[in-house]
Amino acid sequence: MELGKRRKILLGFFTLVFSFVILSGAHGADWTSMPTPAGTSFHLNAVWGTSESDVFAVGTNGTILHYDGFEWTAMTSGTTQPLYAIWGTSGTDIFAVGTGTILHYNGFAWSPMTAGTAWDINGVWGNSGSDVFAVGDNKILHYDGNAGKLWTEMASVGVSLKGVWGTSGSNVFAVGTNGTILHYNGNAWTDMSWPTYSYLNGVWGSSGSDVFVVGGNGTILHYDGIAWESMSSGTTLGFEEVWGNSGCNVFAVGLIGTIMRYNGRDWTPMSSGTTERLWGVGGNSERIFAVGNNKTILLHYTDTVFSDVPDNDWAYCYITRIYDRGITSGYGDGRYGPDDFVTREQIAVFITRALNQVPPDGYCGTTNPFSDVGFARWSCGSIKKLFELGITTGYPDGSFGPEDLVTREQMAVFITKALASAPPDGYCGGIDPFTDVSFDHWSCKYVKKFAELGITTGYGDGRFGPGDYVTRAQMAVFLSRAFLELE
């Protein structure tokens, strides 16, 4: 049986080994190593940071390291106990936990807190500095911010809990041995266990309806706010931790230097450059770190593809997805232009790419497909292909309007036809699908189908905005939902 997140049996042997690695890379690229403090010779178990220049890693023998954006330096922890997890609200309010140990950092020094147990404390997470949860062997502890720095026992459980994470003080998940998943609703902990005997070692989510759990034998589970489902990891190697900076940029780390990345749809392996066991992963929006045995620290630069689309942008996952699939490469100067409007010739290009129907150069020959689209125009091939696929017939006067802006109802027409889902006349019956789309409006059948396919829910206030122009961010959402199975 694989060992779980706490490395009890192997600890005595591994602390005799003296080597240390830290890794880095760009979007979708491999990780590379970083130098670490001279004299550091212990394993690292977890990493957490507030920014690219304020990152902390903890490990065996009370090891705490700090990264200031240039180099790692050792900090005085005041303990020789192994430290297994770290979390904080800011650079001046950080908690580190380990064997019978909870430490607090106030921005100047680490000081001990009263843990109330001598057993291993394996995970820590909080809703705020006065609402912090710690989990470990048979216990769940809580800190309410009291001046005495006293932790109290919330629950006693019959398993070893390895990780904890939540979205609020009334929505917390804890995972552990024998497939244990516990949930706290603000009043009590209840069992959500998965039917497996594998260790579940790490938990993280982008929201309460997008939660990931990883564990032994390549186990990855996902919670959509209703039920847990198993995900295909493509490996039987055990995972120790999971973390991401968005729901489409999630990393799982584990045995033999294993790192897997989730892009919102699939888990794919990354090259870590090491065979050391990786225990932790974390960081911030700029840089992502993984840590492990023999002083291993891996640095991966942010996967932000476009300079004007940060990873906390509402459309980041969708824009990244259409980039990954080759549907867009942006403007060529590092920008995507999420708030810019989409033209009709641009959508012709995007849709032919999404359908894998990109025409070769010179596809138009010497014939103009529309009166206003010359055979030498850059978008001519895509527009001609769109016509041949039956997705557009252009305007009644024989023109296409390549530079005209695309409206939301036009987008509904293009995509439903591209999906071979064009509805029959009268599809709306006598019911308005949206408050601003009447059943007898010319585009009603397409807009209704667009919604039924799960590609749009409108503006959330009952309107669809049929005549509104489509932004490039909205287009990324529509294309991802229609062609890339991204919800």
Short mmCIF file of C-alpha atoms in Angstrom, two decimals:
data_model
loop_
_atom_site.label_atom_id
_atom_site.label_comp_id
_atom_site.label_asym_id
_atom_site.label_seq_id
_atom_site.Cartn_x
_atom_site.Cartn_y
_atom_site.Cartn_z
CA MET A 1 0.00 0.00 0.00
CA GLU A 2 1.27 3.49 -0.83
CA LEU A 3 2.10 5.76 2.04
CA GLY A 4 -0.17 8.76 2.43
CA LYS A 5 0.82 12.37 2.62
CA ARG A 6 2.75 12.04 5.86
CA ARG A 7 6.04 10.39 5.31
CA LYS A 8 6.40 8.62 8.68
CA ILE A 9 8.22 5.40 7.81
CA LEU A 10 10.65 6.88 5.29
CA LEU A 11 11.41 10.04 7.26
CA GLY A 12 14.42 8.73 9.15
CA PHE A 13 16.13 7.51 5.99
CA PHE A 14 15.36 10.44 3.71
CA THR A 15 16.64 13.10 6.10
CA LEU A 16 20.11 11.64 5.56
CA VAL A 17 20.05 12.58 1.89
CA PHE A 18 21.48 15.96 0.90
CA SER A 19 20.24 17.45 -2.35
CA PHE A 20 17.64 20.11 -3.27
CA VAL A 21 15.91 21.19 -6.52
CA ILE A 22 13.47 24.02 -7.57
CA LEU A 23 11.78 24.02 -11.09
CA SER A 24 10.28 26.62 -13.66
CA GLY A 25 8.66 27.10 -17.12
CA ALA A 26 6.26 29.07 -19.37
CA HIS A 27 2.74 28.27 -20.60
CA GLY A 28 2.45 24.51 -20.91
CA ALA A 29 6.24 24.15 -20.72
CA ASP A 30 8.47 22.13 -18.41
CA TRP A 31 9.62 23.11 -14.96
CA THR A 32 13.20 24.14 -14.19
CA SER A 33 15.35 24.24 -11.05
CA MET A 34 16.28 27.12 -8.73
CA PRO A 35 19.15 27.43 -6.24
CA THR A 36 18.36 27.04 -2.54
CA PRO A 37 20.07 28.16 0.69
CA ALA A 38 23.45 26.65 1.46
CA GLY A 39 23.26 24.14 4.28
CA THR A 40 19.63 23.24 3.73
CA SER A 41 19.39 19.45 3.72
CA PHE A 42 15.83 18.55 4.60
CA HIS A 43 12.69 17.57 2.75
CA LEU A 44 10.09 20.20 1.89
CA ASN A 45 6.45 19.32 2.36
CA ALA A 46 4.36 22.38 1.45
CA VAL A 47 4.56 25.80 -0.17
CA TRP A 48 2.37 28.89 -0.01
CA GLY A 49 2.77 32.53 -1.05
CA THR A 50 1.14 35.93 -1.21
CA SER A 51 2.95 37.17 -4.34
CA GLU A 52 5.85 36.29 -6.61
CA SER A 53 8.21 37.92 -4.11
CA ASP A 54 6.75 36.53 -0.88
CA VAL A 55 6.68 32.72 -0.84
CA PHE A 56 7.17 30.30 2.06
CA ALA A 57 8.08 26.60 2.08
CA VAL A 58 8.09 24.27 5.11
CA GLY A 59 9.63 20.87 5.73
CA THR A 60 11.26 18.40 8.08
CA ASN A 61 13.35 19.38 11.13
CA GLY A 62 11.36 22.62 11.46
CA THR A 63 12.57 23.92 8.10
CA ILE A 64 10.99 27.17 6.89
CA LEU A 65 12.31 28.91 3.79
CA HIS A 66 11.33 32.29 2.35
CA TYR A 67 11.59 33.47 -1.26
CA ASP A 68 11.75 37.22 -1.92
CA GLY A 69 11.59 37.00 -5.71
CA PHE A 70 15.36 36.63 -6.05
CA GLU A 71 16.56 33.95 -3.65
CA TRP A 72 15.49 31.51 -0.94
CA THR A 73 16.66 32.08 2.62
CA ALA A 74 16.22 30.02 5.77
CA MET A 75 14.02 31.34 8.58
CA THR A 76 14.20 30.54 12.29
CA SER A 77 11.19 28.41 13.22
CA GLY A 78 12.07 27.64 16.83
CA THR A 79 11.29 23.94 16.41
CA THR A 80 12.89 20.76 15.08
CA GLN A 81 9.55 19.05 14.54
CA PRO A 82 8.60 18.27 10.93
CA LEU A 83 6.25 20.84 9.40
CA TYR A 84 3.68 19.51 6.91
CA ALA A 85 1.51 22.43 5.75
CA ILE A 86 1.38 26.21 5.57
CA TRP A 87 -1.38 28.77 4.89
CA GLY A 88 -2.03 32.42 5.65
CA THR A 89 -4.15 35.45 5.02
CA SER A 90 -1.22 37.76 4.22
CA GLY A 91 2.52 38.02 4.60
CA THR A 92 2.03 39.00 8.25
CA ASP A 93 -0.52 36.34 9.25
CA ILE A 94 0.71 32.83 8.41
CA PHE A 95 0.18 29.43 10.04
CA ALA A 96 2.50 26.41 9.74
CA VAL A 97 1.58 23.00 11.18
CA GLY A 98 3.40 19.75 11.88
CA THR A 99 3.88 17.02 14.47
CA GLY A 100 2.16 18.37 17.58
CA THR A 101 3.10 21.82 16.35
CA ILE A 102 1.34 24.96 15.14
CA LEU A 103 3.39 28.08 14.45
CA HIS A 104 2.28 31.61 13.63
CA TYR A 105 4.19 34.27 11.71
CA ASN A 106 3.36 37.96 12.30
CA GLY A 107 5.66 39.39 9.66
CA PHE A 108 8.66 39.50 11.99
CA ALA A 109 9.04 36.15 13.73
CA TRP A 110 7.54 32.69 14.07
CA SER A 111 6.03 31.84 17.46
CA PRO A 112 4.39 28.67 18.84
CA MET A 113 0.65 28.30 19.37
CA THR A 114 -1.07 25.83 21.69
CA ALA A 115 -2.07 22.90 19.48
CA GLY A 116 -3.52 20.69 22.20
CA THR A 117 -2.24 17.51 20.57
CA ALA A 118 1.08 15.69 20.20
CA TRP A 119 -0.06 13.92 17.03
CA ASP A 120 0.60 14.87 13.44
CA ILE A 121 -1.23 17.94 12.11
CA ASN A 122 -1.15 17.55 8.34
CA GLY A 123 -3.18 20.37 6.81
CA VAL A 124 -4.24 23.94 7.51
CA TRP A 125 -6.60 26.38 5.82
CA GLY A 126 -8.69 29.31 6.97
CA ASN A 127 -11.57 31.55 6.04
CA SER A 128 -9.78 34.39 7.85
CA GLY A 129 -7.10 34.82 10.48
CA SER A 130 -9.75 34.23 13.15
CA ASP A 131 -11.43 31.26 11.49
CA VAL A 132 -8.71 28.69 10.78
CA PHE A 133 -9.01 24.91 10.46
CA ALA A 134 -6.26 22.34 10.97
CA VAL A 135 -6.58 18.59 10.36
CA GLY A 136 -4.42 15.62 11.30
CA ASP A 137 -4.36 12.23 12.92
CA ASN A 138 -7.89 11.64 14.27
CA LYS A 139 -8.55 15.31 14.96
CA ILE A 140 -9.94 18.50 13.46
CA LEU A 141 -8.81 21.67 15.23
CA HIS A 142 -10.05 25.25 15.04
CA TYR A 143 -8.61 28.66 15.89
CA ASP A 144 -10.97 31.59 16.47
CA GLY A 145 -8.39 34.34 16.78
CA ASN A 146 -8.25 34.35 20.58
CA ALA A 147 -5.34 36.25 22.12
CA GLY A 148 -4.07 33.14 23.91
CA LYS A 149 -3.42 31.45 20.56
CA LEU A 150 -5.32 28.41 21.76
CA TRP A 151 -6.66 25.86 19.27
CA THR A 152 -9.72 23.83 20.21
CA GLU A 153 -10.81 20.40 19.03
CA MET A 154 -13.82 20.53 16.69
CA ALA A 155 -14.15 16.83 16.01
CA SER A 156 -12.50 13.51 16.69
CA VAL A 157 -12.41 11.17 13.71
CA GLY A 158 -11.21 7.61 13.27
CA VAL A 159 -8.85 8.33 10.37
CA SER A 160 -5.81 10.40 9.57
CA LEU A 161 -6.83 13.55 7.72
CA LYS A 162 -4.28 14.87 5.23
CA GLY A 163 -5.68 18.06 3.69
CA VAL A 164 -8.25 20.79 4.25
CA TRP A 165 -9.65 23.57 2.05
CA GLY A 166 -12.84 25.58 1.73
CA THR A 167 -14.61 28.55 0.23
CA SER A 168 -15.93 29.96 3.51
CA GLY A 169 -16.21 29.12 7.18
CA SER A 170 -19.39 27.20 6.40
CA ASN A 171 -18.12 25.28 3.37
CA VAL A 172 -14.98 23.35 4.26
CA PHE A 173 -13.67 20.02 2.95
CA ALA A 174 -11.22 17.67 4.69
CA VAL A 175 -9.74 14.51 3.15
CA GLY A 176 -7.78 11.56 4.46
CA THR A 177 -7.15 7.84 4.61
CA ASN A 178 -9.56 5.15 3.41
CA GLY A 179 -11.16 7.49 0.88
CA THR A 180 -12.39 9.85 3.60
CA ILE A 181 -14.00 13.13 2.55
CA LEU A 182 -15.63 15.23 5.26
CA HIS A 183 -17.64 18.43 4.81
CA TYR A 184 -18.32 21.22 7.29
CA ASN A 185 -21.43 23.36 6.80
CA GLY A 186 -20.81 25.80 9.63
CA ASN A 187 -22.51 23.60 12.21
CA ALA A 188 -21.25 20.04 11.87
CA TRP A 189 -18.88 17.79 9.93
CA THR A 190 -20.56 15.16 7.77
CA ASP A 191 -19.22 12.23 5.75
CA MET A 192 -18.97 12.50 1.95
CA SER A 193 -16.58 9.55 1.58
CA TRP A 194 -15.71 8.17 -1.82
CA PRO A 195 -15.82 4.37 -2.39
CA THR A 196 -12.05 3.81 -2.34
CA TYR A 197 -9.43 2.66 0.13
CA SER A 198 -6.82 4.93 -1.41
CA TYR A 199 -5.30 7.69 0.62
CA LEU A 200 -6.80 11.05 -0.24
CA ASN A 201 -4.05 13.55 0.38
CA GLY A 202 -4.94 16.95 -1.04
CA VAL A 203 -7.97 19.11 -1.71
CA TRP A 204 -8.36 22.45 -3.52
CA GLY A 205 -11.00 24.19 -5.60
CA SER A 206 -11.68 27.28 -7.64
CA SER A 207 -15.17 27.48 -6.12
CA GLY A 208 -17.64 25.40 -4.12
CA SER A 209 -18.80 23.77 -7.35
CA ASP A 210 -15.31 23.10 -8.71
CA VAL A 211 -13.37 21.11 -6.10
CA PHE A 212 -10.52 18.66 -6.74
CA VAL A 213 -9.22 15.88 -4.49
CA VAL A 214 -6.10 13.81 -5.19
CA GLY A 215 -4.69 10.67 -3.63
CA GLY A 216 -2.98 7.32 -4.02
CA ASN A 217 -2.95 5.20 -7.17
CA GLY A 218 -3.48 8.20 -9.44
CA THR A 219 -6.82 9.10 -7.84
CA ILE A 220 -8.33 12.44 -8.84
CA LEU A 221 -11.90 13.29 -7.84
CA HIS A 222 -14.00 16.29 -8.81
CA TYR A 223 -16.98 17.83 -7.02
CA ASP A 224 -19.43 19.97 -8.99
CA GLY A 225 -21.38 21.14 -5.97
CA ILE A 226 -23.73 18.17 -6.17
CA ALA A 227 -21.74 14.95 -6.42
CA TRP A 228 -18.19 13.60 -6.57
CA GLU A 229 -16.96 11.95 -9.74
CA SER A 230 -13.72 10.20 -10.61
CA MET A 231 -11.49 11.87 -13.20
CA SER A 232 -9.03 10.13 -15.50
CA SER A 233 -5.47 11.01 -14.50
CA GLY A 234 -3.71 8.68 -16.92
CA THR A 235 -1.42 7.35 -14.19
CA THR A 236 -1.43 4.95 -11.23
CA LEU A 237 1.25 6.92 -9.42
CA GLY A 238 0.07 8.49 -6.20
CA PHE A 239 -0.64 12.21 -5.84
CA GLU A 240 0.17 14.15 -2.69
CA GLU A 241 -1.25 17.62 -3.31
CA VAL A 242 -3.39 19.67 -5.68
CA TRP A 243 -3.57 23.43 -6.24
CA GLY A 244 -4.39 25.88 -8.98
CA ASN A 245 -4.74 29.57 -9.70
CA SER A 246 -7.93 29.04 -11.72
CA GLY A 247 -10.31 26.23 -12.61
CA CYS A 248 -8.45 25.62 -15.87
CA ASN A 249 -4.93 25.81 -14.49
CA VAL A 250 -4.73 23.14 -11.81
CA PHE A 251 -1.69 21.10 -10.81
CA ALA A 252 -1.41 17.74 -9.04
CA VAL A 253 1.98 16.53 -7.78
CA GLY A 254 3.22 13.24 -6.37
CA LEU A 255 5.49 10.22 -6.70
CA ILE A 256 8.63 10.12 -8.85
CA GLY A 257 8.43 13.81 -9.72
CA THR A 258 4.92 13.46 -11.15
CA ILE A 259 3.20 16.71 -12.13
CA MET A 260 -0.13 16.72 -13.95
CA ARG A 261 -1.88 19.85 -15.24
CA TYR A 262 -5.63 20.28 -15.75
CA ASN A 263 -6.70 22.76 -18.43
CA GLY A 264 -10.43 22.69 -17.72
CA ARG A 265 -11.03 19.47 -19.62
CA ASP A 266 -8.08 17.05 -19.50
CA TRP A 267 -5.22 16.14 -17.16
CA THR A 268 -1.90 15.96 -18.98
CA PRO A 269 1.60 15.19 -17.69
CA MET A 270 4.34 17.81 -17.39
CA SER A 271 8.06 17.20 -17.21
CA SER A 272 9.33 18.07 -13.75
CA GLY A 273 12.99 17.29 -14.38
CA THR A 274 13.21 15.25 -11.18
CA THR A 275 12.34 11.80 -9.86
CA GLU A 276 12.03 13.01 -6.30
CA ARG A 277 8.70 12.64 -4.54
CA LEU A 278 6.77 15.92 -4.63
CA TRP A 279 4.71 16.66 -1.53
CA GLY A 280 3.30 20.12 -2.12
CA VAL A 281 2.25 22.64 -4.76
CA GLY A 282 1.11 26.23 -4.39
CA GLY A 283 1.94 29.82 -5.13
CA ASN A 284 0.15 32.78 -6.62
CA SER A 285 -0.98 34.22 -9.93
CA GLU A 286 2.56 34.99 -11.06
CA ARG A 287 4.52 31.88 -10.11
CA ILE A 288 3.69 28.33 -9.13
CA PHE A 289 5.95 26.20 -6.93
CA ALA A 290 6.19 22.49 -6.18
CA VAL A 291 8.28 21.09 -3.31
CA GLY A 292 9.44 17.64 -2.28
CA ASN A 293 12.13 15.26 -1.07
CA ASN A 294 15.79 16.17 -0.92
CA LYS A 295 15.19 19.91 -0.84
CA THR A 296 13.24 19.86 -4.10
CA ILE A 297 11.50 23.11 -5.07
CA LEU A 298 10.07 23.56 -8.54
CA LEU A 299 9.15 26.95 -10.00
CA HIS A 300 6.67 27.29 -12.85
CA TYR A 301 5.99 30.77 -14.20
CA THR A 302 2.40 31.85 -14.58
CA ASP A 303 0.48 30.35 -17.47
CA THR A 304 -1.08 33.69 -18.41
CA VAL A 305 -1.07 33.60 -22.21
CA PHE A 306 -2.06 37.18 -23.03
CA SER A 307 -0.85 40.34 -21.33
CA ASP A 308 -4.39 41.77 -21.15
CA VAL A 309 -6.03 38.58 -19.77
CA PRO A 310 -4.82 37.92 -16.19
CA ASP A 311 -5.63 34.54 -14.69
CA ASN A 312 -8.27 36.08 -12.43
CA ASP A 313 -10.19 37.44 -15.44
CA TRP A 314 -13.72 36.01 -15.63
CA ALA A 315 -13.07 34.67 -19.15
CA TYR A 316 -9.50 33.46 -18.57
CA CYS A 317 -10.32 29.73 -18.74
CA TYR A 318 -12.28 30.12 -21.96
CA ILE A 319 -9.70 32.33 -23.66
CA THR A 320 -6.89 30.01 -22.63
CA ARG A 321 -8.83 27.04 -23.91
CA ILE A 322 -9.36 28.42 -27.42
CA TYR A 323 -5.70 29.42 -27.46
CA ASP A 324 -4.61 25.91 -26.48
CA ARG A 325 -6.75 24.46 -29.27
CA GLY A 326 -5.31 26.81 -31.88
CA ILE A 327 -8.55 28.72 -32.45
CA THR A 328 -6.89 32.02 -31.61
CA SER A 329 -3.38 33.34 -31.27
CA GLY A 330 -4.43 36.82 -30.25
CA TYR A 331 -3.28 39.96 -32.03
CA GLY A 332 0.32 38.83 -32.36
CA ASP A 333 1.65 41.46 -29.95
CA GLY A 334 0.86 39.57 -26.74
CA ARG A 335 -2.70 40.89 -26.45
CA TYR A 336 -6.03 39.16 -26.93
CA GLY A 337 -8.39 42.16 -26.75
CA PRO A 338 -11.11 40.60 -24.56
CA ASP A 339 -13.32 43.71 -24.67
CA ASP A 340 -12.95 44.31 -28.42
CA PHE A 341 -15.89 43.46 -30.64
CA VAL A 342 -15.79 40.56 -33.11
CA THR A 343 -16.16 41.14 -36.85
CA ARG A 344 -17.92 38.78 -39.25
CA GLU A 345 -14.72 37.79 -41.01
CA GLN A 346 -13.05 37.08 -37.66
CA ILE A 347 -15.87 34.75 -36.63
CA ALA A 348 -15.55 32.96 -39.97
CA VAL A 349 -11.92 32.24 -39.12
CA PHE A 350 -12.67 31.20 -35.56
CA ILE A 351 -15.47 28.81 -36.51
CA THR A 352 -13.55 27.11 -39.33
CA ARG A 353 -10.69 26.56 -36.89
CA ALA A 354 -13.05 25.21 -34.23
CA LEU A 355 -14.50 22.78 -36.79
CA ASN A 356 -11.04 21.74 -38.01
CA GLN A 357 -12.10 23.01 -41.44
CA VAL A 358 -9.31 25.52 -42.01
CA PRO A 359 -8.93 26.00 -45.79
CA PRO A 360 -5.49 26.02 -47.40
CA ASP A 361 -3.87 29.14 -48.79
CA GLY A 362 -5.31 30.23 -52.12
CA TYR A 363 -8.59 28.45 -51.39
CA CYS A 364 -10.62 31.17 -53.14
CA GLY A 365 -8.59 30.88 -56.34
CA THR A 366 -9.43 33.91 -58.45
CA THR A 367 -13.14 33.99 -57.61
CA ASN A 368 -14.78 36.34 -55.13
CA PRO A 369 -17.23 34.36 -52.92
CA PHE A 370 -19.15 37.56 -52.09
CA SER A 371 -19.31 40.94 -53.78
CA ASP A 372 -17.37 42.58 -50.93
CA VAL A 373 -14.92 39.72 -50.28
CA GLY A 374 -12.14 39.67 -52.85
CA PHE A 375 -10.27 36.44 -53.57
CA ALA A 376 -7.05 38.00 -52.24
CA ARG A 377 -8.57 39.12 -48.92
CA TRP A 378 -6.90 37.52 -45.88
CA SER A 379 -10.18 36.01 -44.65
CA CYS A 380 -11.52 34.90 -48.04
CA GLY A 381 -10.77 31.20 -47.58
CA SER A 382 -12.56 31.00 -44.23
CA ILE A 383 -15.55 32.97 -45.47
CA LYS A 384 -15.86 30.75 -48.55
CA LYS A 385 -15.62 27.64 -46.35
CA LEU A 386 -18.28 29.01 -44.02
CA PHE A 387 -20.56 29.46 -47.04
CA GLU A 388 -19.83 25.96 -48.37
CA LEU A 389 -20.64 24.44 -44.97
CA GLY A 390 -24.04 26.12 -45.04
CA ILE A 391 -23.30 28.26 -42.02
CA THR A 392 -23.82 31.55 -43.85
CA THR A 393 -25.41 32.81 -47.05
CA GLY A 394 -24.34 36.40 -46.47
CA TYR A 395 -26.68 39.34 -46.88
CA PRO A 396 -29.56 39.27 -49.42
CA ASP A 397 -27.72 41.74 -51.68
CA GLY A 398 -24.84 39.31 -52.27
CA SER A 399 -22.45 40.90 -49.78
CA PHE A 400 -21.01 39.36 -46.61
CA GLY A 401 -20.03 42.42 -44.59
CA PRO A 402 -16.61 41.13 -43.47
CA GLU A 403 -15.88 44.14 -41.26
CA ASP A 404 -19.38 44.40 -39.80
CA LEU A 405 -19.59 43.66 -36.08
CA VAL A 406 -21.24 40.39 -35.04
CA THR A 407 -24.37 40.66 -32.92
CA ARG A 408 -25.33 38.10 -30.31
CA GLU A 409 -28.25 36.84 -32.39
CA GLN A 410 -25.98 36.48 -35.42
CA MET A 411 -23.55 34.51 -33.28
CA ALA A 412 -26.41 32.22 -32.25
CA VAL A 413 -27.15 31.61 -35.93
CA PHE A 414 -23.53 30.91 -36.88
CA ILE A 415 -22.89 28.48 -34.04
CA THR A 416 -26.17 26.55 -34.16
CA LYS A 417 -25.69 26.04 -37.89
CA ALA A 418 -22.07 25.04 -37.34
CA LEU A 419 -23.26 22.41 -34.89
CA ALA A 420 -25.81 21.16 -37.44
CA SER A 421 -28.51 22.09 -34.95
CA ALA A 422 -30.45 24.71 -36.92
CA PRO A 423 -34.05 24.44 -35.65
CA PRO A 424 -37.14 24.46 -37.88
CA ASP A 425 -39.41 27.45 -38.39
CA GLY A 426 -41.86 27.97 -35.55
CA TYR A 427 -39.45 26.40 -33.07
CA CYS A 428 -40.29 28.98 -30.40
CA GLY A 429 -44.02 28.24 -30.59
CA GLY A 430 -45.79 31.03 -28.77
CA ILE A 431 -43.25 31.40 -25.96
CA ASP A 432 -40.56 34.05 -25.68
CA PRO A 433 -37.23 32.40 -24.67
CA PHE A 434 -35.94 35.71 -23.29
CA THR A 435 -37.73 38.91 -22.31
CA ASP A 436 -36.11 40.74 -25.24
CA VAL A 437 -36.50 37.91 -27.78
CA SER A 438 -40.13 37.43 -28.77
CA PHE A 439 -41.37 34.15 -30.21
CA ASP A 440 -42.03 35.77 -33.59
CA HIS A 441 -38.62 37.48 -33.91
CA TRP A 442 -36.59 36.23 -36.88
CA SER A 443 -33.75 34.88 -34.72
CA CYS A 444 -35.90 33.39 -31.96
CA LYS A 445 -35.45 29.78 -33.05
CA TYR A 446 -31.68 30.14 -33.12
CA VAL A 447 -31.48 31.98 -29.80
CA LYS A 448 -33.72 29.39 -28.14
CA LYS A 449 -31.60 26.54 -29.51
CA PHE A 450 -28.44 28.38 -28.46
CA ALA A 451 -29.73 28.37 -24.89
CA GLU A 452 -30.94 24.76 -25.02
CA LEU A 453 -27.48 23.64 -26.11
CA GLY A 454 -26.09 25.21 -22.93
CA ILE A 455 -24.02 27.77 -24.82
CA THR A 456 -25.74 30.78 -23.27
CA THR A 457 -27.90 31.65 -20.30
CA GLY A 458 -28.34 35.25 -21.34
CA TYR A 459 -27.43 38.14 -19.11
CA GLY A 460 -28.92 36.60 -15.98
CA ASP A 461 -31.76 39.09 -15.76
CA GLY A 462 -34.03 37.42 -18.31
CA ARG A 463 -32.49 39.23 -21.33
CA PHE A 464 -30.36 37.89 -24.14
CA GLY A 465 -29.38 41.14 -25.86
CA PRO A 466 -29.92 39.97 -29.45
CA GLY A 467 -28.68 43.20 -31.05
CA ASP A 468 -25.71 43.68 -28.74
CA TYR A 469 -22.29 43.21 -30.26
CA VAL A 470 -20.23 40.19 -29.21
CA THR A 471 -16.95 40.86 -27.43
CA ARG A 472 -13.94 38.63 -27.95
CA ALA A 473 -14.26 37.44 -24.33
CA GLN A 474 -17.90 36.44 -24.89
CA MET A 475 -16.92 34.77 -28.14
CA ALA A 476 -14.34 32.65 -26.29
CA VAL A 477 -17.08 31.47 -23.93
CA PHE A 478 -19.47 30.63 -26.77
CA LEU A 479 -16.82 28.74 -28.75
CA SER A 480 -15.53 26.85 -25.72
CA ARG A 481 -19.01 25.71 -24.73
CA ALA A 482 -20.04 24.86 -28.29
CA PHE A 483 -16.94 23.06 -29.56
CA LEU A 484 -14.60 22.32 -26.65
CA GLU A 485 -16.99 20.95 -24.00
CA LEU A 486 -15.98 23.58 -21.47
CA GLU A 487 -18.92 24.59 -19.29
#
